[in-house]
Short mmCIF file of C-alpha atoms and ligand atoms in Angstrom, two decimals:
data_model
loop_
_atom_site.label_atom_id
_atom_site.label_comp_id
_atom_site.label_asym_id
_atom_site.label_seq_id
_atom_site.Cartn_x
_atom_site.Cartn_y
_atom_site.Cartn_z
CA MET M 1 26.43 47.68 27.48
CA LEU M 2 23.45 50.16 26.71
CA LYS M 3 23.79 51.78 22.89
CA THR M 4 20.91 54.82 22.13
CA GLN M 5 20.04 56.06 18.89
CA LYS M 6 19.08 60.04 17.22
CA SER M 7 17.80 58.58 13.51
CA PHE M 8 17.86 61.96 12.43
CA GLU M 9 21.07 63.82 14.52
CA GLN M 10 23.75 65.05 11.56
CA LYS M 11 26.07 62.51 11.98
CA GLU M 12 29.15 62.30 9.53
CA GLN M 13 29.25 58.46 9.02
CA GLY M 14 26.03 57.47 6.66
CA THR M 15 22.55 55.69 8.22
CA LEU M 16 20.93 52.32 7.45
CA TYR M 17 17.18 52.63 5.64
CA LEU M 18 15.37 49.71 5.73
CA VAL M 19 12.67 50.14 3.45
CA PRO M 20 10.00 47.32 2.29
CA THR M 21 9.07 48.13 -1.22
CA PRO M 22 5.01 47.09 -2.70
CA ILE M 23 4.11 42.55 -2.07
CA GLY M 24 1.72 43.60 -5.65
CA ASN M 25 0.75 46.65 -6.19
CA LEU M 26 3.09 49.05 -6.89
CA ASP M 27 0.19 52.21 -6.04
CA ASP M 28 1.26 50.46 -2.33
CA MET M 29 4.48 52.34 -2.45
CA THR M 30 4.87 55.28 0.19
CA PHE M 31 5.89 58.86 -1.05
CA ARG M 32 8.84 58.38 1.56
CA ALA M 33 9.83 55.29 0.60
CA VAL M 34 10.68 56.89 -3.19
CA ALA M 35 11.77 60.05 -1.43
CA ILE M 36 14.49 57.80 0.05
CA LEU M 37 15.92 55.74 -3.20
CA LYS M 38 16.99 59.00 -4.80
CA GLU M 39 18.76 60.30 -1.64
CA VAL M 40 20.82 57.37 -1.09
CA ASP M 41 24.26 56.95 -1.81
CA PHE M 42 23.06 52.81 -2.75
CA ILE M 43 19.92 50.67 -2.22
CA ALA M 44 20.96 47.18 -1.62
CA SER M 45 18.74 44.60 -3.34
CA GLU M 46 17.80 41.41 -2.42
CA ASP M 47 17.30 41.22 -6.84
CA THR M 48 18.64 44.20 -8.30
CA ARG M 49 16.86 43.17 -12.03
CA ASN M 50 13.68 42.09 -9.73
CA THR M 51 14.30 46.28 -8.44
CA GLN M 52 15.12 47.80 -11.64
CA LYS M 53 12.37 47.71 -12.80
CA LEU M 54 10.30 49.17 -9.07
CA LEU M 55 13.26 52.19 -9.70
CA ASN M 56 11.88 52.97 -13.83
CA HIS M 57 8.45 53.29 -12.78
CA PHE M 58 8.79 56.18 -10.18
CA GLU M 59 12.67 56.74 -12.50
CA ILE M 60 14.49 56.83 -9.75
CA ASP M 61 17.98 56.46 -11.51
CA THR M 62 19.89 55.60 -7.42
CA HIS M 63 22.98 52.90 -8.31
CA GLN M 64 22.15 49.37 -6.97
CA LEU M 65 24.52 46.48 -5.72
CA SER M 66 22.94 43.22 -5.13
CA TYR M 67 22.97 42.00 -1.49
CA HIS M 68 21.05 38.87 -1.21
CA GLU M 69 21.69 34.74 1.35
CA HIS M 70 24.35 34.06 -1.08
CA ASN M 71 27.01 36.59 -0.86
CA SER M 72 25.50 38.41 2.27
CA LYS M 73 28.96 37.18 3.81
CA GLU M 74 31.34 39.39 1.50
CA ARG M 75 28.99 42.00 1.63
CA THR M 76 28.01 43.49 4.74
CA PRO M 77 31.83 44.48 5.21
CA GLN M 78 31.85 45.97 2.70
CA LEU M 79 28.29 48.17 3.37
CA VAL M 80 29.16 49.15 6.48
CA GLU M 81 32.84 50.56 5.81
CA LYS M 82 30.73 52.27 2.91
CA MET M 83 28.08 54.02 4.91
CA LEU M 84 31.72 54.31 7.98
CA ASP M 85 32.72 56.90 4.97
CA GLY M 86 29.49 58.81 5.30
CA GLU M 87 27.45 57.21 2.55
CA THR M 88 23.37 56.04 3.02
CA ILE M 89 22.38 52.41 1.76
CA ALA M 90 18.82 52.18 1.67
CA GLN M 91 18.04 48.02 2.27
CA VAL M 92 15.03 46.58 0.21
CA SER M 93 14.65 43.38 -0.76
CA ASP M 94 12.40 41.55 -3.79
CA ALA M 95 9.12 42.60 -1.52
CA GLY M 96 7.72 43.60 1.32
CA MET M 97 9.70 44.43 4.38
CA PRO M 98 13.39 43.41 4.50
CA SER M 99 14.73 40.78 7.50
CA ILE M 100 11.00 39.28 7.27
CA SER M 101 11.21 36.34 5.81
CA ASP M 102 14.44 38.43 3.54
CA PRO M 103 17.85 39.11 3.74
CA GLY M 104 18.72 42.27 6.51
CA VAL M 105 18.77 41.15 9.60
CA ASP M 106 23.15 40.97 9.14
CA LEU M 107 23.53 43.85 7.74
CA VAL M 108 20.78 45.69 10.39
CA LYS M 109 23.46 44.18 12.85
CA ALA M 110 27.42 44.33 11.68
CA ALA M 111 25.36 48.26 11.38
CA LEU M 112 24.92 48.80 14.63
CA ASP M 113 27.58 47.26 15.82
CA ALA M 114 29.56 49.45 13.89
CA GLY M 115 27.83 52.58 15.42
CA ILE M 116 25.56 53.75 12.15
CA ALA M 117 22.08 54.33 12.38
CA VAL M 118 19.49 52.11 11.62
CA VAL M 119 16.11 54.01 10.08
CA PRO M 120 13.45 51.48 9.48
CA LEU M 121 10.30 52.60 7.12
CA PRO M 122 6.47 51.53 7.52
CA GLY M 123 5.34 49.69 4.22
CA PRO M 124 3.97 47.13 3.22
CA ASN M 125 4.60 43.39 4.77
CA ALA M 126 2.07 40.45 3.77
CA ALA M 127 1.85 38.82 7.74
CA LEU M 128 0.27 41.62 9.13
CA THR M 129 -1.52 43.09 6.00
CA ALA M 130 -3.16 39.12 5.76
CA LEU M 131 -3.20 39.34 9.34
CA ILE M 132 -5.91 42.07 9.78
CA ALA M 133 -8.46 40.68 7.53
CA SER M 134 -8.47 37.37 8.22
CA GLY M 135 -10.90 37.74 10.93
CA LEU M 136 -9.28 35.72 14.17
CA ALA M 137 -7.72 37.21 16.59
CA PRO M 138 -5.01 40.06 15.91
CA GLN M 139 -3.06 39.97 18.59
CA PRO M 140 -1.06 38.50 20.15
CA PHE M 141 0.30 37.05 17.60
CA TYR M 142 3.60 33.89 17.15
CA PHE M 143 5.17 34.77 13.25
CA TYR M 144 6.59 31.70 12.21
CA GLY M 145 7.45 32.53 8.13
CA PHE M 146 8.48 29.67 6.58
CA LEU M 147 7.62 25.70 8.27
CA PRO M 148 11.16 23.59 8.05
CA ARG M 149 10.18 21.50 4.31
CA LYS M 150 11.11 17.78 5.74
CA LYS M 151 7.62 16.16 6.83
CA LYS M 152 9.22 15.08 9.91
CA GLU M 153 10.74 18.72 11.07
CA LEU M 154 7.69 19.94 9.83
CA VAL M 155 5.40 17.58 12.00
CA GLU M 156 7.77 18.53 14.89
CA GLN M 157 7.21 22.47 14.80
CA LEU M 158 3.35 22.37 14.08
CA ASN M 159 3.03 20.22 17.95
CA GLU M 160 5.78 23.71 18.84
CA CYS M 161 2.89 26.19 17.60
CA ASN M 162 0.11 23.79 18.96
CA LYS M 163 0.73 24.81 21.82
CA ARG M 164 0.74 28.12 21.41
CA GLU M 165 -2.70 30.15 22.47
CA GLU M 166 -1.87 32.64 19.50
CA THR M 167 -2.73 33.26 16.54
CA LEU M 168 -0.39 32.21 14.54
CA ILE M 169 0.58 33.57 10.77
CA PHE M 170 2.30 31.28 8.67
CA TYR M 171 4.33 31.93 5.04
CA GLU M 172 3.85 28.80 2.71
CA SER M 173 4.45 28.24 -1.64
CA PRO M 174 1.27 27.32 -3.30
CA HIS M 175 3.54 23.68 -3.96
CA ARG M 176 3.50 23.21 -0.40
CA ILE M 177 0.18 24.24 0.79
CA LYS M 178 -1.57 21.15 0.71
CA LYS M 179 1.02 19.13 1.99
CA VAL M 180 1.21 21.88 5.76
CA VAL M 181 -3.15 21.79 6.27
CA GLU M 182 -3.14 18.14 5.89
CA GLN M 183 -0.45 17.97 8.88
CA MET M 184 -1.58 21.07 10.34
CA ILE M 185 -5.72 18.60 10.75
CA ALA M 186 -3.26 15.65 12.00
CA VAL M 187 -1.50 17.85 14.84
CA PHE M 188 -3.94 21.30 15.45
CA GLY M 189 -7.44 18.95 14.88
CA PRO M 190 -9.62 19.02 11.68
CA GLN M 191 -11.63 21.82 13.54
CA ARG M 192 -8.89 23.69 14.08
CA GLN M 193 -10.22 27.53 11.36
CA ILE M 194 -7.84 29.18 9.72
CA VAL M 195 -7.06 31.10 7.31
CA LEU M 196 -5.49 31.37 3.19
CA ALA M 197 -4.56 34.84 2.24
CA ARG M 198 -3.62 34.56 -1.72
CA GLU M 199 -2.08 36.84 -4.32
CA VAL M 200 -2.96 40.09 -1.13
CA THR M 201 -3.11 43.54 -2.64
CA LYS M 202 -2.91 41.93 -6.24
CA ARG M 203 -6.04 41.05 -8.96
CA PHE M 204 -6.77 38.25 -7.78
CA GLU M 205 -6.73 38.62 -3.99
CA GLU M 206 -8.98 35.86 -1.85
CA PHE M 207 -9.03 35.19 1.22
CA VAL M 208 -10.53 31.33 2.26
CA ARG M 209 -11.85 30.52 5.86
CA GLY M 210 -12.49 27.93 7.14
CA SER M 211 -11.52 24.33 9.81
CA THR M 212 -8.72 23.30 8.81
CA GLN M 213 -10.40 20.21 6.73
CA GLU M 214 -12.98 22.83 5.10
CA VAL M 215 -9.80 24.25 3.77
CA TYR M 216 -8.36 20.98 3.10
CA GLU M 217 -11.10 19.86 0.67
CA TRP M 218 -10.78 23.48 -0.70
CA LEU M 219 -7.44 23.06 -1.65
CA THR M 220 -7.40 20.22 -3.20
CA GLU M 221 -10.76 21.19 -5.51
CA GLU M 222 -8.96 24.22 -6.36
CA GLN M 223 -6.10 24.59 -8.67
CA ILE M 224 -3.48 26.48 -6.53
CA ARG M 225 -1.64 29.63 -7.86
CA GLY M 226 0.24 32.77 -6.04
CA GLU M 227 1.38 33.06 -3.45
CA PHE M 228 -0.54 32.39 0.55
CA VAL M 229 0.28 33.47 3.29
CA LEU M 230 -1.97 30.53 6.70
CA ILE M 231 -2.95 31.92 9.58
CA ALA M 232 -4.79 30.06 12.27
CA GLU M 233 -6.03 30.69 15.01
CA GLY M 234 -4.49 29.82 18.58
CA ASN M 235 -4.74 25.79 20.70
CA SER M 236 -7.68 27.40 23.23
CA GLU M 237 -7.39 24.83 24.81
CA VAL M 238 -3.71 24.48 25.74
CA ASP M 239 -3.69 25.35 29.47
CA ALA M 240 -7.01 22.32 29.51
CA GLU M 241 -6.19 18.34 31.29
CA THR M 242 -7.09 17.36 27.57
CA HIS M 243 -4.26 18.98 25.65
CA GLU M 244 -1.53 17.22 28.19
CA THR M 245 1.72 16.85 25.59
CA TRP M 246 1.67 13.93 24.18
CA GLU M 247 5.01 13.06 25.76
CA ASP M 248 2.99 11.99 29.05
CA LEU M 249 0.91 9.60 27.73
CA SER M 250 1.34 6.31 26.71
CA LEU M 251 1.14 4.35 22.94
CA LYS M 252 -2.29 3.06 23.75
CA GLU M 253 -3.28 6.95 25.22
CA HIS M 254 -1.28 8.79 23.15
CA VAL M 255 -3.52 6.33 20.03
CA ASP M 256 -6.34 6.95 21.19
CA PHE M 257 -6.06 10.07 21.89
CA MET M 258 -5.94 10.51 17.98
CA ILE M 259 -8.43 8.44 17.51
CA GLU M 260 -10.98 11.00 19.88
CA GLU M 261 -8.76 14.49 19.06
CA HIS M 262 -8.60 14.30 15.44
CA ASN M 263 -10.99 11.83 14.42
CA LEU M 264 -9.04 10.06 12.31
CA PRO M 265 -9.68 6.19 11.48
CA SER M 266 -6.54 4.34 13.79
CA LYS M 267 -4.26 2.56 11.52
CA LYS M 268 -4.31 6.64 10.26
CA ALA M 269 -3.71 6.71 13.97
CA ILE M 270 -1.07 4.56 13.92
CA LYS M 271 1.26 6.93 11.76
CA GLU M 272 0.29 10.24 12.68
CA VAL M 273 1.79 8.68 16.76
CA ALA M 274 4.93 7.44 14.97
CA LEU M 275 5.74 9.64 13.02
CA LEU M 276 5.54 12.80 16.10
CA ARG M 277 7.26 10.31 18.47
CA ASP M 278 9.46 9.06 15.66
CA LEU M 279 9.23 5.73 16.19
CA PRO M 280 8.83 2.53 13.66
CA LYS M 281 4.75 2.35 13.09
CA ARG M 282 5.41 -1.09 13.88
CA GLU M 283 5.64 -0.55 17.56
CA VAL M 284 2.95 1.89 17.62
CA TYR M 285 0.34 -0.90 16.03
CA ALA M 286 2.41 -3.42 18.75
CA ALA M 287 1.96 -1.77 21.95
CA TYR M 288 -1.77 -0.01 20.49
CA HIS M 289 -2.77 -3.78 20.28
CA GLU M 290 -1.07 -4.78 23.02
CA ILE M 291 1.05 -6.95 21.50
CA SER M 292 3.97 -8.20 23.53
CA GLY M 293 6.83 -9.12 22.10
N1 SAM F 1 9.63 40.49 3.37
C1 SAM F 1 8.61 40.16 2.91
C2 SAM F 1 7.39 40.44 3.96
O1 SAM F 1 7.32 41.32 4.69
O2 SAM F 1 6.03 40.03 4.26
C3 SAM F 1 7.85 38.53 2.51
C4 SAM F 1 8.80 37.63 1.74
S1 SAM F 1 8.82 35.62 1.57
C5 SAM F 1 10.25 35.17 1.30
C6 SAM F 1 7.65 35.50 0.66
C7 SAM F 1 6.40 35.28 0.87
O3 SAM F 1 5.76 36.12 1.55
C8 SAM F 1 5.39 34.31 0.43
O4 SAM F 1 5.66 33.12 -0.16
C9 SAM F 1 4.49 34.93 0.76
O5 SAM F 1 4.53 32.63 1.42
C10 SAM F 1 4.24 35.98 1.82
N2 SAM F 1 4.11 36.77 0.87
C11 SAM F 1 4.67 37.77 -0.45
N3 SAM F 1 3.97 38.76 -1.26
C12 SAM F 1 2.54 38.24 -0.44
C13 SAM F 1 1.06 38.30 -1.55
N4 SAM F 1 1.46 39.19 -2.12
N5 SAM F 1 0.09 37.48 -1.31
C14 SAM F 1 0.06 36.61 0.10
N6 SAM F 1 1.28 35.92 0.26
C15 SAM F 1 2.24 36.91 0.27
#
């Protein structure tokens, strides 16, 4: 069913405002964000203690309610009820845009289902801020967010990403970034251009631009600290014959492809192929060395 929203029409019921907050530099708070946070009846915050610091800084004394992934199920209907009664709510996450790898989407959906206007404010966001300084094609882009933690799923998802021509944007923690770039070398190859955007907007903001291999070496030499956005060039050869998906290759062809394309020693290529195909290493080894059973 088609629904239209006139955001600023007078209504009896309240409004849900989505308010981005700084990702590290308080000066990035907008005048409008401050005004809305002052004016609403409640602020639904991912972490009330964290947001209190922001509220203190801008002398905002609006009451907060916690709204995070562990209580969103109970909290969502309560917040919708308040808005149906005419109260206005601003939702904020710990940093950046609500809903972008952060809580928010459930409340947005529930508010829309209840016919409540959802009004977004523009503002800080780590992905887009990093993208515009990356030097890689700003569009089209594909925002992935956080990659899975388990190695098998990580490799699967990187393989899916490798079918894309768009610039790829990931969020990653400092503990895992090296592992992810290592896997990118195996899946994207050592020459793909990537950019690490570290501590964006903060005092130690830093950009590391280079090939997957070069960035991996940087990660090996440096102490890895802070928050990272990882941006990767898209695959420019998606349609080329050399980049047919591995499903079309025999095991031996697949190992040969990994050796040639990604410059891997045969042992490492066998390991990667086994991982990609979820097969025992010995099976790939046997096929590669044409050992018959
Ligand atoms: N909602 C946020 C946004 O709009 O960007 C993202 C929240 S997500 C839970 C946090 C992740 O965003 C971090 O792990 C990091 O990957 C990225 N991030 C947030 N702030 C950052 C910054 N100042 N510099 C680099 N990356 C940042």
